[in-house]
Structure formats: C-alpha cells, structure tokens
Coordinates of C-alpha atoms in Angstrom, one line a residue:
V1 CA 0.0 0.0 0.0
K2 CA 2.8 2.4 0.9
K3 CA 4.4 1.7 -2.5
I4 CA 1.2 2.6 -4.3
V5 CA 0.7 5.8 -2.3
I6 CA 4.3 7.0 -2.9
T7 CA 3.9 6.3 -6.6
A8 CA 0.6 8.3 -6.8
I9 CA 2.2 11.2 -5.0
L10 CA 5.2 11.3 -7.3
F11 CA 2.9 11.1 -10.4
F12 CA 0.7 14.0 -9.1
S13 CA 3.8 16.1 -8.4
W14 CA 5.3 15.5 -11.9
E15 CA 2.0 16.4 -13.5
L16 CA 1.6 19.6 -11.5
N17 CA 5.2 20.7 -12.3
A18 CA 4.6 20.1 -16.0
Q19 CA 1.5 22.2 -16.0
V20 CA 3.1 25.0 -14.1
A21 CA 6.2 25.0 -16.3
L22 CA 4.3 24.9 -19.6
P23 CA 3.8 28.7 -20.1
T24 CA 7.6 29.4 -19.8
F25 CA 8.1 27.9 -23.3
Q26 CA 5.5 30.1 -25.1
G27 CA 6.9 33.2 -26.9
V28 CA 5.4 36.7 -26.7
Q29 CA 3.8 37.9 -30.0
A30 CA 4.8 41.4 -31.2
A31 CA 2.1 43.9 -32.0
S32 CA 1.4 44.2 -35.7
E33 CA 1.5 47.5 -37.6
V34 CA -1.9 49.1 -38.0
A35 CA -2.6 50.7 -41.4
L36 CA -3.7 54.3 -41.4
Y37 CA -6.5 53.5 -43.9
S38 CA -7.4 50.8 -46.4
F39 CA -5.5 51.3 -49.7
S40 CA -5.0 49.4 -53.0
S41 CA -4.3 52.0 -55.6
H42 CA -5.0 55.6 -56.6
T43 CA -4.5 57.7 -59.7
F44 CA -3.3 61.3 -59.0
T45 CA -4.4 63.7 -61.8
N46 CA -4.3 67.4 -62.6
S47 CA -7.8 67.5 -61.1
S48 CA -9.2 69.8 -63.7
A49 CA -6.4 72.4 -63.3
T50 CA -5.2 73.8 -66.6
G51 CA -2.1 75.6 -67.9
N52 CA 0.9 76.6 -65.9
T53 CA -0.5 76.3 -62.4
G54 CA -1.6 73.1 -60.6
P55 CA -4.7 72.1 -58.6
T56 CA -5.7 73.3 -55.2
L57 CA -6.9 71.1 -52.4
A58 CA -10.5 71.9 -53.3
N59 CA -9.8 70.8 -56.9
C60 CA -8.4 67.5 -55.8
K61 CA -11.2 66.8 -53.4
S62 CA -13.7 67.5 -56.2
S63 CA -12.0 65.0 -58.4
Y64 CA -11.1 62.2 -56.1
D65 CA -13.7 59.9 -54.5
V66 CA -11.7 58.5 -51.5
T67 CA -12.2 58.8 -47.7
W68 CA -8.6 59.9 -46.9
E69 CA -8.9 63.1 -48.9
N70 CA -10.9 64.6 -46.1
D71 CA -8.1 64.3 -43.5
T72 CA -5.3 66.8 -44.1
D73 CA -2.9 64.6 -42.1
L74 CA -3.4 62.0 -44.8
F75 CA -3.7 64.2 -47.9
N76 CA -3.1 67.9 -48.4
V77 CA -2.1 70.6 -50.9
Q78 CA -0.2 73.3 -49.0
T79 CA 1.5 74.7 -52.1
Q80 CA -0.7 74.8 -55.1
G81 CA -0.1 71.9 -57.4
I82 CA 2.0 69.8 -55.0
Q83 CA -0.2 67.0 -53.7
E84 CA 1.0 65.6 -50.3
W85 CA 0.0 61.9 -49.7
T86 CA 0.8 60.0 -46.6
V87 CA 1.8 56.3 -47.0
P88 CA -0.9 54.3 -45.2
A89 CA 1.1 51.1 -44.5
S90 CA 4.7 49.9 -44.9
G91 CA 5.3 47.7 -47.9
T92 CA 6.1 47.7 -51.6
Y93 CA 4.4 50.1 -53.9
R94 CA 4.4 50.5 -57.7
I95 CA 4.6 54.0 -59.1
T96 CA 3.6 54.7 -62.7
A97 CA 4.3 58.3 -63.8
K98 CA 3.5 59.9 -67.1
G99 CA 4.6 63.3 -68.2
A100 CA 2.4 65.7 -70.1
S101 CA 2.7 66.4 -73.9
G102 CA 3.7 69.7 -75.4
G103 CA 1.1 72.1 -76.6
A104 CA -1.1 71.9 -79.7
Y105 CA -0.2 74.2 -82.5
P106 CA -2.8 77.0 -82.8
S107 CA -3.4 76.7 -86.5
S108 CA -4.5 74.0 -89.0
S109 CA -2.3 75.4 -91.7
S110 CA 0.2 73.2 -93.6
N111 CA 3.2 74.7 -91.8
Q112 CA 2.3 73.4 -88.4
G113 CA 4.7 71.4 -86.3
Y114 CA 3.6 68.6 -83.9
P115 CA 4.3 68.3 -80.2
G116 CA 6.1 65.6 -78.3
A117 CA 4.3 63.2 -75.8
G118 CA 5.4 62.7 -72.2
A119 CA 7.6 59.9 -71.1
T120 CA 6.3 57.0 -69.0
V121 CA 8.2 55.6 -66.0
V122 CA 7.3 52.5 -63.9
G123 CA 9.1 51.2 -60.8
D124 CA 8.6 49.5 -57.4
I125 CA 9.8 51.0 -54.1
S126 CA 9.5 50.0 -50.5
L127 CA 7.8 52.7 -48.5
T128 CA 7.2 53.2 -44.7
L129 CA 4.0 54.0 -43.0
G130 CA 3.7 57.7 -42.4
T131 CA 6.1 58.9 -45.1
V132 CA 4.7 61.9 -46.9
L133 CA 5.2 61.8 -50.7
K134 CA 4.9 65.0 -52.7
I135 CA 3.3 64.5 -56.1
V136 CA 3.3 66.9 -59.0
V137 CA 1.2 65.9 -62.0
G138 CA 2.4 67.4 -65.3
Q139 CA -0.1 69.4 -67.3
K140 CA -0.4 70.2 -71.0
P141 CA 0.2 73.9 -72.0
T142 CA -2.6 76.4 -72.6
S143 CA -3.6 77.2 -76.1
T144 CA -2.5 80.4 -77.7
T145 CA -4.6 83.5 -78.3
S146 CA -2.4 84.5 -81.2
S147 CA -4.0 84.4 -84.7
G148 CA -0.6 84.1 -86.4
G149 CA 1.5 81.1 -87.3
S150 CA 2.9 80.5 -83.8
G151 CA 4.6 77.8 -82.0
S152 CA 3.5 76.1 -78.7
A153 CA 4.8 75.7 -75.2
G154 CA 6.4 72.7 -73.5
G155 CA 4.6 70.1 -71.4
G156 CA 5.1 69.6 -67.6
A157 CA 6.9 66.6 -66.1
S158 CA 5.3 64.4 -63.4
W159 CA 7.4 64.2 -60.2
V160 CA 7.3 62.2 -57.0
Y161 CA 9.7 63.2 -54.1
T162 CA 10.1 63.7 -50.4
G163 CA 11.5 66.7 -48.6
S164 CA 12.4 69.9 -50.5
I165 CA 12.6 70.7 -54.2
G166 CA 16.2 70.1 -55.5
G167 CA 17.1 67.9 -52.5
N168 CA 18.0 64.3 -52.1
G169 CA 14.5 62.9 -51.9
L170 CA 13.7 62.6 -55.6
I171 CA 12.0 59.3 -56.4
V172 CA 10.5 59.5 -59.9
V173 CA 10.4 61.9 -62.8
A174 CA 8.6 61.4 -66.1
G175 CA 9.7 64.0 -68.6
G176 CA 7.3 66.3 -70.5
G177 CA 7.1 66.7 -74.3
G178 CA 8.5 69.6 -76.2
G179 CA 6.3 72.2 -78.0
T180 CA 6.1 73.0 -81.7
G181 CA 7.9 75.5 -83.8
H182 CA 6.4 77.6 -86.6
G183 CA 7.6 76.7 -90.1
Q184 CA 6.9 77.2 -93.8
S185 CA 4.3 75.7 -96.1
S186 CA 6.9 74.0 -98.4
N187 CA 9.1 71.0 -97.8
N188 CA 7.4 70.1 -94.6
L189 CA 9.5 72.7 -92.8
A190 CA 8.3 73.1 -89.1
G191 CA 9.6 72.3 -85.7
N192 CA 8.3 69.1 -84.2
G193 CA 8.5 68.7 -80.4
K194 CA 10.6 65.8 -79.0
G195 CA 9.0 63.3 -76.6
G196 CA 10.0 63.1 -73.0
N197 CA 13.2 61.1 -72.7
D198 CA 13.8 57.6 -71.3
A199 CA 17.1 58.8 -69.8
N200 CA 18.2 61.4 -67.3
T201 CA 19.2 63.9 -69.9
S202 CA 16.9 65.9 -72.2
N203 CA 15.7 64.7 -75.6
E204 CA 16.9 67.2 -78.2
S205 CA 16.5 67.5 -82.0
T206 CA 19.2 68.6 -84.4
N207 CA 19.1 71.0 -87.3
G208 CA 17.5 69.4 -90.3
E209 CA 16.5 66.2 -88.5
Y210 CA 13.4 64.7 -90.1
F211 CA 11.4 62.9 -87.4
G212 CA 8.1 62.3 -85.7
E213 CA 4.8 60.4 -86.2
N214 CA 3.9 63.4 -88.4
Q215 CA 7.3 64.0 -89.9
R216 CA 8.7 67.5 -90.2
R217 CA 12.1 69.0 -90.7
G218 CA 13.0 71.9 -88.4
R219 CA 15.8 74.0 -87.0
G220 CA 16.4 71.8 -83.9
S221 CA 16.4 72.5 -80.2
S222 CA 18.8 74.5 -78.0
G223 CA 20.0 71.9 -75.5
N224 CA 20.2 72.1 -71.7
L225 CA 22.3 73.8 -69.0
G226 CA 23.7 70.5 -67.7
T227 CA 22.3 67.2 -66.5
G228 CA 19.7 67.8 -63.8
Y229 CA 19.4 71.5 -64.7
G230 CA 17.0 73.5 -66.9
G231 CA 16.8 73.7 -70.7
Q232 CA 18.3 76.6 -72.6
K233 CA 16.3 79.4 -74.2
T234 CA 15.9 79.9 -78.0
A235 CA 19.4 80.2 -79.5
G236 CA 20.5 81.3 -82.9
V237 CA 19.5 84.2 -85.1
T238 CA 15.9 85.3 -84.6
T239 CA 14.0 88.4 -85.7
Y240 CA 10.8 87.3 -83.9
N241 CA 10.0 85.8 -80.5
G242 CA 12.0 83.1 -78.7
G243 CA 10.8 80.4 -76.3
G244 CA 11.9 79.3 -72.8
G245 CA 13.6 76.1 -71.6
G246 CA 11.9 73.5 -69.5
A247 CA 12.7 73.2 -65.7
G248 CA 15.1 70.6 -64.3
W249 CA 15.3 69.2 -60.8
L250 CA 18.3 71.4 -59.8
G251 CA 17.4 74.5 -61.7
D252 CA 14.7 76.4 -63.6
G253 CA 14.5 76.7 -67.4
Q254 CA 16.3 79.7 -69.1
D255 CA 14.1 82.7 -70.0
Y256 CA 13.9 84.3 -73.4
T257 CA 13.6 87.9 -72.2
N258 CA 10.3 89.7 -73.0
Y259 CA 8.9 86.6 -74.8
G260 CA 8.7 83.0 -73.7
R261 CA 10.0 82.4 -70.1
G262 CA 11.6 79.2 -68.9
G263 CA 9.6 76.8 -66.8
D264 CA 10.0 77.0 -63.0
R265 CA 9.9 74.3 -60.4
F266 CA 7.1 73.7 -60.9
V267 CA 5.1 76.6 -62.5
G268 CA 5.1 76.6 -66.3
G269 CA 6.8 79.5 -68.1
I270 CA 4.6 82.4 -69.2
S271 CA 4.6 84.5 -72.4
E272 CA 5.6 88.0 -71.7
D273 CA 4.4 89.5 -75.0
G274 CA 0.7 89.2 -74.5
A275 CA 0.2 85.7 -75.9
T276 CA -1.1 83.0 -73.6
M277 CA 1.2 80.2 -74.6
Y278 CA 2.1 79.2 -71.1
G279 CA 4.1 76.1 -70.4
G280 CA 2.4 73.2 -68.6
F281 CA 2.5 72.9 -64.8
G282 CA 5.4 70.7 -64.0
G283 CA 8.1 72.9 -65.5
G284 CA 7.1 73.3 -69.2
G285 CA 8.8 76.2 -71.0
G286 CA 6.7 79.1 -72.4
S287 CA 6.4 80.1 -76.0
G288 CA 6.0 83.6 -77.5
G289 CA 3.7 85.4 -79.8
N290 CA 3.3 85.5 -83.6
G291 CA 5.9 83.2 -85.2
N292 CA 7.9 81.3 -82.6
A293 CA 10.0 78.4 -81.4
G294 CA 8.6 75.6 -79.2
G295 CA 9.1 75.6 -75.4
G296 CA 11.1 72.9 -73.8
G297 CA 9.5 70.1 -71.8
G298 CA 10.0 69.9 -68.0
G299 CA 12.0 67.0 -66.6
Y300 CA 14.9 65.8 -64.5
T301 CA 16.9 67.7 -67.1
G302 CA 14.8 70.4 -68.8
G303 CA 14.3 70.3 -72.6
G304 CA 15.8 73.2 -74.6
A305 CA 13.6 75.6 -76.5
G306 CA 13.5 75.5 -80.3
M307 CA 16.2 77.2 -82.2
G308 CA 15.7 80.6 -84.0
F309 CA 14.2 81.2 -87.4
T310 CA 17.1 80.5 -89.8
A311 CA 18.0 78.1 -92.6
V312 CA 17.5 74.4 -92.1
T313 CA 20.5 72.2 -92.9
G314 CA 20.3 70.6 -96.3
G315 CA 19.5 73.6 -98.5
Y316 CA 15.9 74.1 -97.2
G317 CA 14.2 77.3 -96.2
N318 CA 13.9 78.9 -92.8
S319 CA 12.1 77.4 -89.9
W320 CA 11.8 77.6 -86.1
G321 CA 12.8 74.6 -84.1
G322 CA 10.5 72.5 -81.8
G323 CA 11.3 72.1 -78.1
G324 CA 13.3 69.3 -76.6
G325 CA 11.6 66.7 -74.3
G326 CA 12.4 66.6 -70.6
G327 CA 14.6 63.9 -69.0
S328 CA 13.3 61.1 -66.7
Y329 CA 14.6 59.7 -63.5
T330 CA 14.2 56.9 -60.9
S331 CA 15.9 56.7 -57.5
S332 CA 18.4 53.9 -56.9
S333 CA 16.1 52.5 -54.3
M334 CA 13.6 51.5 -57.0
S335 CA 13.4 48.1 -58.7
S336 CA 11.8 46.6 -61.8
V337 CA 12.2 49.9 -63.5
T338 CA 11.0 50.6 -67.1
M339 CA 11.3 54.0 -68.9
T340 CA 9.5 54.6 -72.1
E341 CA 10.3 57.6 -74.3
G342 CA 7.3 59.7 -75.4
D343 CA 6.6 59.8 -79.1
S344 CA 7.7 62.8 -81.0
G345 CA 5.5 64.8 -83.4
I346 CA 2.2 63.3 -82.2
D347 CA -1.3 64.2 -83.5
Q348 CA -2.8 67.4 -82.2
G349 CA -5.7 65.4 -80.8
D350 CA -3.4 63.2 -78.7
V351 CA -2.2 66.2 -76.6
D352 CA -2.8 65.2 -72.9
N353 CA -2.1 65.8 -69.3
G354 CA 0.2 63.5 -67.2
S355 CA -0.7 61.3 -64.3
V356 CA 0.8 59.4 -61.3
I357 CA -0.6 56.0 -60.3
I358 CA 0.5 54.5 -56.9
A359 CA -0.5 50.8 -56.3
R360 CA 0.2 48.6 -53.3
Q361 CA 1.9 45.4 -54.4

C-alpha cells in the first residue's frame, strides 16, 4: 500500500510541475502594424487644373472619391499643385508616372509642327507607414490666343519626391514633351517637339532632322544647361520671338527675355508678349507670340527651347525649331524599373495631361 501511495504522490507532483512549467516555453507575439487606412491604388491627376498652375486642395477633393482626402494629415495641398499623400502602411508600392505632352499648334495650316508626348516611368519601391510623398502631375500647356502662325509651349513633367525641391528625396520623374515651332508651307518645314526622354538627360533635336509620327524638318532645339538643370532658351539668329527652356530638378529653365519664359519648379513659363502660350505645370517652358519656337518640356533635365528662325541644314528654307523633351529619372532604391520615351511629333488630338498612379503590391 505504501508503495502505491508513494507512486501516486510522485505522479501527481510531476503532472503539477509540468502544467506550471508549460507557459515558460511560449513566446510573446509582437504587436502588428496598424494601417492608417485601407488602400489598394490611386490615380493622381491634374484634377481639372489647366495651364501653368496646378490644382488646389479643393480641386483634388472634387476630383477624387476617397475617404482619406478629407483628413489633411493624410492628404493635403499646402503649395498649389503639390499633392501631399501619406503612405498608409509599410510595404512595396508600384509607381507609374507619365509626363504631359507639349502644346497643340494653334493653326491648322500646312506649316504646323507637332508636339512631343510625355515619357512613362514605372518602378517598385519600399515605403514606410507615415512617409509623406509629394506628387506633381504634369499638365499640357494652354492654347494660344495669337492668330498668327505660332509655336506652342512645353509640357510639364510628373514628379514624386520627399523633402524639398532640388534635394536628395527625388524618387521618380517622367519628362514632359516639347512644344512646336512655326515653319513654312513648303518642304514640310516646321519644328516638331521631341517626346519626354527615357534617360536622365533631355531629348533634343538637331538642325535638319526629319522625325516624328507626323514627320517635319525643323531648325532643332537649343539643348540644356547640364544634367539635372533646366533647358536653354531659344538660341541662334531670330527676328521674332523666342521660347523658354523646361525646368530641371536642380534649376529652372532659361528665359527668353520679354517673350517665352523658362519653366520654373514647378510653375510653367509664361509668355511676356501678351500671348497665352504658357508652359504646362510641372516645369514646361513658355512660348512667345506671332511666329515662334517651341518651349522645352520639364523633366529631371529640362528640354531646350526650339532654335531661332534660320535656314535648315540641307538647302531648305527657314524654320523655327521645336522644343526638346524633358529627361526622366528613378531613384536607386527603385526596382523593376522601365522607362519609355514619349513619341515625337504626335497628332494634335493626342495632346494630354500627365498622371501618377500608386498601387500597393
């Protein structure tokens, strides 16, 4: 009997110790991140804003149908045109940015040039909850009020960045297309705009180059002030009105005094001679009045304005040049990147604004 009692006591003691010791082998689960709001994707647009200035907060709230637009801690526009979006949860996001095209030529005459389309940039990036992205959507330029054979302004780039303009927080740029240059009715002489580039530098045309979906031969574009900087103003001999260069990330586009001004970061360049050929918001260069060169597209490197009204290489007559397309960019922290150059010399009916799409992966 004593043996049975002792065995029972030992078994009970072992079972009790096992039950008491069991919790010491269980780990403590860390608290999971709580998203600020539900999010899958959103398309940021110009929100009905036109010309050289971007949308207000009211414009965006009228255009977007999302709950987070009503909380300024989650979405805000403190500087007109710069949309501030707060990342709702940590993770991988895909950004698809498209620049705006250059402006439509104001006349249907046979000496018209055709503008360049904006570039498209796609890439994935890891973002942290609470990070504020600043988003600028490129806009197409305004139409001219001039009744003469004029050129057109440059398109704005689309930008995504953190921090301050010109700083180290740049994530994506999709370059804008160049504007058109006035030409002659013979030999297809006119300045086509170049498309936004698939590289950091601007997309420039050369004197006598025959290019574009609607092929034209023009005087070429003026180039840029260095990689990352703005485009140059109209260069060469001119007896009429020059255009301005597109803005770059590190500097504004160059002004053609009293006529087409260069694009700023990010307001488009104006026309100082009374015409309303303003560059598109996002840094597009302005054009001038009656008879003119195309404005440069905004971009990481701004596109140059079209060259002045002189002879085209190859024994042709005189022509203005179309504007250069702006350069594109992606941060080294992005992966699965693709850059697509915008088409040059596109149909007038294809002139359009840019966009920025952000999608959770």
